[in-house]
Amino acid sequence: MKPTWRLLIACSDQEGLVHKVTGVLYRARCNVVVNHEFADPGSDRFFMRTEFTGDINREAILDELGKLLPPQPFVRLIRPGKARIAVLASKEHHCLADLLTRCAFGELDAETVAVISNHDLLRPFVDKFGIPFHLCDHTDRAREDQESAVLQLLDEIRPDYIVLAKYMRILSPDFVHRHAGRLINIHHSFLPAFIGAKPYHQAWERGVKVIGATAHFVTEELDQGPIIEQQIISVDHTHGPKDMARSGRDVERLALARALRLVLEDRVFLNGHRTVIFD
Amino acid sequence: MKPTWRLLIACSDQEGLVHKVTGVLYRARCNVVVNHEFADPGSDRFFMRTEFTGDINREAILDELGKLLPPQPFVRLIRPGKARIAVLASKEHHCLADLLTRCAFGELDAETVAVISNHDLLRPFVDKFGIPFHLCDHTDRAREDQESAVLQLLDEIRPDYIVLAKYMRILSPDFVHRHAGRLINIHHSFLPAFIGAKPYHQAWERGVKVIGATAHFVTEELDQGPIIEQQIISVDHTHGPKDMARSGRDVERLALARALRLVLEDRVFLNGHRTVIFD
Amino acid sequence: MKPTWRLLIACSDQEGLVHKVTGVLYRARCNVVVNHEFADPGSDRFFMRTEFTGDINREAILDELGKLLPPQPFVRLIRPGKARIAVLASKEHHCLADLLTRCAFGELDAETVAVISNHDLLRPFVDKFGIPFHLCDHTDRAREDQESAVLQLLDEIRPDYIVLAKYMRILSPDFVHRHAGRLINIHHSFLPAFIGAKPYHQAWERGVKVIGATAHFVTEELDQGPIIEQQIISVDHTHGPKDMARSGRDVERLALARALRLVLEDRVFLNGHRTVIFD
Amino acid sequence: MKPTWRLLIACSDQEGLVHKVTGVLYRARCNVVVNHEFADPGSDRFFMRTEFTGDINREAILDELGKLLPPQPFVRLIRPGKARIAVLASKEHHCLADLLTRCAFGELDAETVAVISNHDLLRPFVDKFGIPFHLCDHTDRAREDQESAVLQLLDEIRPDYIVLAKYMRILSPDFVHRHAGRLINIHHSFLPAFIGAKPYHQAWERGVKVIGATAHFVTEELDQGPIIEQQIISVDHTHGPKDMARSGRDVERLALARALRLVLEDRVFLNGHRTVIFD
């Protein structure tokens, strides 16, 4: 069996790009398994994701691509493998437990290398999985202090992705900046509705008939990052905020798990503050 | 066959209301077909909708209910029948056409008695159905002027409900006030996301993965009225604003048609700025 | 705080039942929190579920109800509490893991008292939760033999409900008979489509655009028991049977978890081979 | 503005097909707007749909493609345009009315050239749209007789597609054979559940919690043709067969309208008894 590769390209659009890129792979006798491309008429950007098998000279391929692509392309040519993720959590268990289980059974192509929390509540559960649990308490402590403890841990751990699984702390712009593109959050509303605190209370106040959850990359503006996945669920007048929270947990874990699968399989491209997703 | 009645009650909550109300109907030898009740723990309001058949003395029943219900109840005891609706439209056909068809074939228990529009575009279609079409042009005309022409028409027509089927004009507080509780709008987003103009453009800009439509009562604050029905549909990065608008039309007509059915069957109660819906 | 009760009634329909039953509670000075009733015009059966608080004489209430209800009613008057469930599993982890997690964190009002499996694969995971894991191997063993080992375990455990969380063995009519009304299965299709083995392969063969999962009570006829909950998910031509299985796992765990919540909260009534669900 | 073209290819799979086909278009200085391809690992078939603009020599392009594609490819190179559709209906109005409206307003890229029905009921509605209505009555008449009247009409009309919009007659194998690939039906269940007559009654009998609708190509086996689109909707124990039919009408019209849009935009390929859909 020849090894499997993923080729990811994002660059300014130009005629013939699909022809040229597939030509490189064809001449290298690679076998394309699946191919996705998208040219965004708004941004004039071109995106391509190709899965192929082949005994290739990686450097030679990258070299050839570099010559035919427009200036300053984003190009990655990688072998699929387990990513290392760190999970930030607070008191709610459901997203964390779902991720740990999915990683444990290989449903997500990732290894959870650490759980960091500002509460000690979930430690016993995390311990069951043999995953290091780090408490970064926030009580009687300056905001910056607690955050820099988290940052220091992340510096040691060096995860590929940091998943905010109902981490109830707002990150500073500096934190976000240092981990740009690596931070994935689950927000418990169908954004942009109900930004900020207590979205289920807001949803109940407003009397909506659907609630939802949004998995998104974190940027410096709160709840404004590029959306990866949204899931919704119906509610009615009998649902108070607590009932909405209970129903919502199911879409939260699902939205986050799907978003993570997409990210881990390199299916998600950033296109300004939007995403291009090849699934 | 005995006649069918609908009893609608909204009042402050009190113990034993279901027992007392059903007692009135039981003693009047009515046959309850279906019964819904809801006590809102937030507002301490009680809501009840009962469908029953029976040869009743309507005044006597209302009298008896008046004695046992808490002070200042909302009570209606009605025979189901066709409501008279006026539709306000602009240039988009899809919600209007859907309503006219549903009314024509009895899918909605209503008669469309007039279509009022600020454009002449949909006249030929409305003419097919033999329904009076009134043009209230807005070009070269003060906002108040055009609106008062609409209001005058409505004064003559006296519809039970006024449906804003993609009517692209903002109503004045006075208009809303005069027809409070009678105005049903379809907004092309899952409110409260994307209030105001061009929601599909806003949705595309934000990069959401679901879009939706919201049917709601109109109040003086734009797009803030009590929500009756919401429908959503998935989109992806290949959808530009036009594609979203095309997909969205299907949920717009559906959300509006369902909301109207609920309203026409007297299933919708106002509970502050929320709704209680017995379906 | 007064204690909370659940009153469940199923009987032949008769006029005035709601009035009479609520009267019993009203005279006992109970406070009805929420009330659901349904009279099925097809079967002429009446169903009622009431949650109330009150210091009651349970026997007296049951006595009074017995006098006013039609002959041979089903009546239960219970205090909510944790049910004891046994889970039957084979090799797939996802439904089992979801249930164990939900029970561990109190999302489901149940205690998992045992996991029984015909494979040893999931033992390490179950061990993490400190729940007894029983292997009833089927290799080199008569079908009846393996089943009677399971039955014997269940006789000792005496669970309130037995959850078949992807248990890949068909139960004998005798097994089903002995645990009638207690057996809840998750089938990986939207029944009645794709009864029997390998539903995802069947779905792929047929080229459907939606797949689903069905949680249902088990009866003697395979996959024909009363349906409690169904969840669906879209698929397209790029999904092979394995992709469908992966997508399907998410609706399987969700359908089963929701069904269990409904059952554990005593919201599910049997109505012939259908269910009445008050949610 | 250069003209727009659609290139559709289906053939046995082979390495480098995307590269080769896009090469033809690149050398002809065409501008690819959007490109979809799929290689089915099961059937070893390759499918491709490309939208491009360009001043081309159509014959030359087809010639070049013929040389580089595997033997016996399916190749179409067409300019988008309005298709001519004939609608077969019986007594139910909703799918027919939806199609006529969508065609009238250009929501579907088609012209309805005829409505043929075995009942006269929908004539007045069809007349409003100025579309020829043909009655092929079936009362007191042999099945073959009625069908051959329909066939004769279709021979005269020569539609591109024949839409069975709740046409309640089973077509003979000969009929299907003569119009293979042109016949699109809407069945009121999520097939393969509830094949045949009265699917909503069947659904109610079985006690399902979701119902649906399926748009599919018609083949000689009843309700077994390749599925184009499926839509579902939740129901509960309060829904009798009539309520299901009412709810179902909304998904029927939607599933059929979506399927037709996909077909009319040449997005649907047959892949054995499944479909490949590029949307």
mmCIF file of N, CA and C in Angstrom, chain C residues 38 190-194 204-210 223-225 227-230 232 237-238 273-278, chain D residues 38 190-194 204-210 223-225 227-230 232 237-238 273-278:
data_model
loop_
_atom_site.group_PDB
_atom_site.id
_atom_site.type_symbol
_atom_site.label_atom_id
_atom_site.label_comp_id
_atom_site.label_asym_id
_atom_site.label_seq_id
_atom_site.Cartn_x
_atom_site.Cartn_y
_atom_site.Cartn_z
ATOM 1 N N PHE C 38 -54.271 12.991 26.702
ATOM 2 C CA PHE C 38 -54.519 12.696 25.290
ATOM 3 C C PHE C 38 -55.577 11.611 25.210
ATOM 4 N N PHE C 190 -34.009 4.557 10.247
ATOM 5 C CA PHE C 190 -35.310 5.112 10.581
ATOM 6 C C PHE C 190 -36.343 4.051 10.217
ATOM 7 N N LEU C 191 -36.662 3.240 11.197
ATOM 8 C CA LEU C 191 -37.628 2.162 10.982
ATOM 9 C C LEU C 191 -38.945 2.732 10.484
ATOM 10 N N PRO C 192 -39.681 1.993 9.655
ATOM 11 C CA PRO C 192 -39.507 0.591 9.275
ATOM 12 C C PRO C 192 -38.577 0.381 8.093
ATOM 13 N N ALA C 193 -37.834 1.384 7.669
ATOM 14 C CA ALA C 193 -36.872 1.144 6.607
ATOM 15 C C ALA C 193 -35.704 0.338 7.179
ATOM 16 N N PHE C 194 -35.229 -0.599 6.398
ATOM 17 C CA PHE C 194 -33.990 -1.311 6.715
ATOM 18 C C PHE C 194 -34.042 -2.075 8.032
ATOM 19 N N TRP C 204 -27.170 2.377 1.864
ATOM 20 C CA TRP C 204 -26.273 2.755 0.786
ATOM 21 C C TRP C 204 -26.707 2.091 -0.523
ATOM 22 N N GLU C 205 -27.040 0.832 -0.440
ATOM 23 C CA GLU C 205 -27.530 0.105 -1.613
ATOM 24 C C GLU C 205 -28.723 0.818 -2.247
ATOM 25 N N ARG C 206 -29.641 1.262 -1.385
ATOM 26 C CA ARG C 206 -30.873 1.880 -1.882
ATOM 27 C C ARG C 206 -30.646 3.308 -2.360
ATOM 28 N N GLY C 207 -29.528 3.903 -1.911
ATOM 29 C CA GLY C 207 -29.237 5.264 -2.358
ATOM 30 C C GLY C 207 -30.080 6.336 -1.697
ATOM 31 N N VAL C 208 -30.423 6.144 -0.431
ATOM 32 C CA VAL C 208 -31.242 7.147 0.261
ATOM 33 C C VAL C 208 -30.435 8.413 0.545
ATOM 34 N N LYS C 209 -31.134 9.493 0.757
ATOM 35 C CA LYS C 209 -30.498 10.781 1.038
ATOM 36 C C LYS C 209 -30.609 11.167 2.510
ATOM 37 N N VAL C 210 -31.323 10.383 3.274
ATOM 38 C CA VAL C 210 -31.315 10.543 4.733
ATOM 39 C C VAL C 210 -31.172 9.175 5.380
ATOM 40 N N ASP C 223 -37.490 -5.674 15.326
ATOM 41 C CA ASP C 223 -37.531 -4.268 14.892
ATOM 42 C C ASP C 223 -38.951 -3.758 14.645
ATOM 43 N N GLN C 224 -39.930 -4.376 15.311
ATOM 44 C CA GLN C 224 -41.324 -3.979 15.104
ATOM 45 C C GLN C 224 -41.930 -3.342 16.346
ATOM 46 N N GLY C 225 -41.150 -3.186 17.404
ATOM 47 C CA GLY C 225 -41.709 -2.693 18.649
ATOM 48 C C GLY C 225 -42.080 -1.218 18.586
ATOM 49 N N ILE C 227 -42.220 2.590 18.741
ATOM 50 C CA ILE C 227 -41.136 3.560 18.546
ATOM 51 C C ILE C 227 -41.226 4.668 19.587
ATOM 52 N N ILE C 228 -40.109 4.980 20.200
ATOM 53 C CA ILE C 228 -40.056 6.060 21.184
ATOM 54 C C ILE C 228 -39.476 7.325 20.559
ATOM 55 N N GLU C 229 -38.413 7.170 19.803
ATOM 56 C CA GLU C 229 -37.716 8.351 19.286
ATOM 57 C C GLU C 229 -37.014 8.001 17.989
ATOM 58 N N GLN C 230 -37.052 8.943 17.042
ATOM 59 C CA GLN C 230 -36.304 8.774 15.802
ATOM 60 C C GLN C 230 -35.533 10.038 15.491
ATOM 61 N N ILE C 232 -32.825 11.707 12.433
ATOM 62 C CA ILE C 232 -32.291 11.469 11.085
ATOM 63 C C ILE C 232 -31.152 12.433 10.788
ATOM 64 N N HIS C 237 -24.099 11.168 -2.083
ATOM 65 C CA HIS C 237 -23.482 10.087 -2.857
ATOM 66 C C HIS C 237 -22.025 9.821 -2.455
ATOM 67 N N THR C 238 -21.411 10.750 -1.750
ATOM 68 C CA THR C 238 -20.024 10.502 -1.350
ATOM 69 C C THR C 238 -19.928 9.589 -0.125
ATOM 70 N N HIS C 273 -49.336 -0.919 19.622
ATOM 71 C CA HIS C 273 -47.944 -0.960 19.167
ATOM 72 C C HIS C 273 -47.425 0.433 18.800
ATOM 73 N N ARG C 274 -48.098 1.448 19.302
ATOM 74 C CA ARG C 274 -47.587 2.819 19.182
ATOM 75 C C ARG C 274 -47.293 3.358 20.576
ATOM 76 N N THR C 275 -46.697 4.561 20.631
ATOM 77 C CA THR C 275 -46.471 5.191 21.924
ATOM 78 C C THR C 275 -47.171 6.548 21.980
ATOM 79 N N VAL C 276 -47.542 6.923 23.187
ATOM 80 C CA VAL C 276 -47.994 8.290 23.473
ATOM 81 C C VAL C 276 -46.894 8.901 24.328
ATOM 82 N N ILE C 277 -46.380 10.051 23.920
ATOM 83 C CA ILE C 277 -45.248 10.649 24.631
ATOM 84 C C ILE C 277 -45.577 12.081 25.031
ATOM 85 N N PHE C 278 -45.543 12.321 26.333
ATOM 86 C CA PHE C 278 -45.837 13.662 26.859
ATOM 87 C C PHE C 278 -44.532 14.355 27.203
ATOM 88 N N PHE D 38 -16.632 13.208 -9.061
ATOM 89 C CA PHE D 38 -16.773 12.133 -8.078
ATOM 90 C C PHE D 38 -16.392 10.821 -8.727
ATOM 91 N N PHE D 190 -40.638 8.572 3.351
ATOM 92 C CA PHE D 190 -39.197 8.499 3.177
ATOM 93 C C PHE D 190 -38.888 7.072 2.774
ATOM 94 N N LEU D 191 -38.871 6.862 1.473
ATOM 95 C CA LEU D 191 -38.595 5.523 0.944
ATOM 96 C C LEU D 191 -37.249 5.021 1.465
ATOM 97 N N PRO D 192 -37.087 3.714 1.666
ATOM 98 C CA PRO D 192 -37.978 2.635 1.263
ATOM 99 C C PRO D 192 -39.069 2.314 2.285
ATOM 100 N N ALA D 193 -39.283 3.146 3.277
ATOM 101 C CA ALA D 193 -40.390 2.884 4.188
ATOM 102 C C ALA D 193 -41.701 3.185 3.461
ATOM 103 N N PHE D 194 -42.682 2.364 3.692
ATOM 104 C CA PHE D 194 -44.051 2.645 3.246
ATOM 105 C C PHE D 194 -44.180 2.778 1.729
ATOM 106 N N TRP D 204 -48.831 5.995 10.268
ATOM 107 C CA TRP D 204 -49.600 6.140 11.502
ATOM 108 C C TRP D 204 -49.743 4.786 12.191
ATOM 109 N N GLU D 205 -50.071 3.763 11.408
ATOM 110 C CA GLU D 205 -50.179 2.395 11.940
ATOM 111 C C GLU D 205 -48.895 1.985 12.663
ATOM 112 N N ARG D 206 -47.751 2.313 12.044
ATOM 113 C CA ARG D 206 -46.461 1.886 12.601
ATOM 114 C C ARG D 206 -46.030 2.746 13.768
ATOM 115 N N GLY D 207 -46.647 3.922 13.891
ATOM 116 C CA GLY D 207 -46.295 4.772 15.022
ATOM 117 C C GLY D 207 -44.955 5.465 14.896
ATOM 118 N N VAL D 208 -44.555 5.834 13.681
ATOM 119 C CA VAL D 208 -43.261 6.510 13.495
ATOM 120 C C VAL D 208 -43.311 7.928 14.051
ATOM 121 N N LYS D 209 -42.140 8.458 14.343
ATOM 122 C CA LYS D 209 -42.019 9.821 14.883
ATOM 123 C C LYS D 209 -41.520 10.800 13.832
ATOM 124 N N VAL D 210 -41.144 10.311 12.668
ATOM 125 C CA VAL D 210 -40.861 11.189 11.524
ATOM 126 C C VAL D 210 -41.567 10.634 10.288
ATOM 127 N N ASP D 223 -41.863 2.389 -6.791
ATOM 128 C CA ASP D 223 -41.205 3.123 -5.688
ATOM 129 C C ASP D 223 -39.773 2.662 -5.428
ATOM 130 N N GLN D 224 -39.130 2.109 -6.458
ATOM 131 C CA GLN D 224 -37.766 1.603 -6.306
ATOM 132 C C GLN D 224 -36.755 2.404 -7.101
ATOM 133 N N GLY D 225 -37.185 3.440 -7.783
ATOM 134 C CA GLY D 225 -36.274 4.178 -8.654
ATOM 135 C C GLY D 225 -35.250 4.986 -7.878
ATOM 136 N N ILE D 227 -33.252 7.655 -6.022
ATOM 137 C CA ILE D 227 -33.753 8.759 -5.195
ATOM 138 C C ILE D 227 -32.980 10.036 -5.494
ATOM 139 N N ILE D 228 -33.709 11.116 -5.670
ATOM 140 C CA ILE D 228 -33.075 12.414 -5.924
ATOM 141 C C ILE D 228 -33.051 13.250 -4.649
ATOM 142 N N GLU D 229 -34.146 13.264 -3.929
ATOM 143 C CA GLU D 229 -34.249 14.164 -2.776
ATOM 144 C C GLU D 229 -35.224 13.579 -1.764
ATOM 145 N N GLN D 230 -34.879 13.734 -0.489
ATOM 146 C CA GLN D 230 -35.787 13.312 0.580
ATOM 147 C C GLN D 230 -35.880 14.406 1.618
ATOM 148 N N ILE D 232 -37.865 15.299 5.472
ATOM 149 C CA ILE D 232 -38.638 14.691 6.541
ATOM 150 C C ILE D 232 -39.193 15.757 7.485
ATOM 151 N N HIS D 237 -47.781 11.580 18.661
ATOM 152 C CA HIS D 237 -48.955 10.718 18.837
ATOM 153 C C HIS D 237 -50.276 11.440 18.567
ATOM 154 N N THR D 238 -50.250 12.761 18.565
ATOM 155 C CA THR D 238 -51.510 13.473 18.306
ATOM 156 C C THR D 238 -51.849 13.515 16.817
ATOM 157 N N HIS D 273 -28.691 2.202 -9.661
ATOM 158 C CA HIS D 273 -29.981 2.605 -9.097
ATOM 159 C C HIS D 273 -29.818 3.646 -7.990
ATOM 160 N N ARG D 274 -28.654 4.288 -7.978
ATOM 161 C CA ARG D 274 -28.450 5.440 -7.087
ATOM 162 C C ARG D 274 -28.225 6.687 -7.934
ATOM 163 N N THR D 275 -28.161 7.839 -7.248
ATOM 164 C CA THR D 275 -27.853 9.078 -7.969
ATOM 165 C C THR D 275 -26.581 9.709 -7.410
ATOM 166 N N VAL D 276 -25.905 10.425 -8.271
ATOM 167 C CA VAL D 276 -24.812 11.307 -7.864
ATOM 168 C C VAL D 276 -25.327 12.715 -8.098
ATOM 169 N N ILE D 277 -25.269 13.550 -7.070
ATOM 170 C CA ILE D 277 -25.848 14.895 -7.188
ATOM 171 C C ILE D 277 -24.807 15.938 -6.830
ATOM 172 N N PHE D 278 -24.515 16.804 -7.777
ATOM 173 C CA PHE D 278 -23.532 17.874 -7.564
ATOM 174 C C PHE D 278 -24.278 19.171 -7.300
#
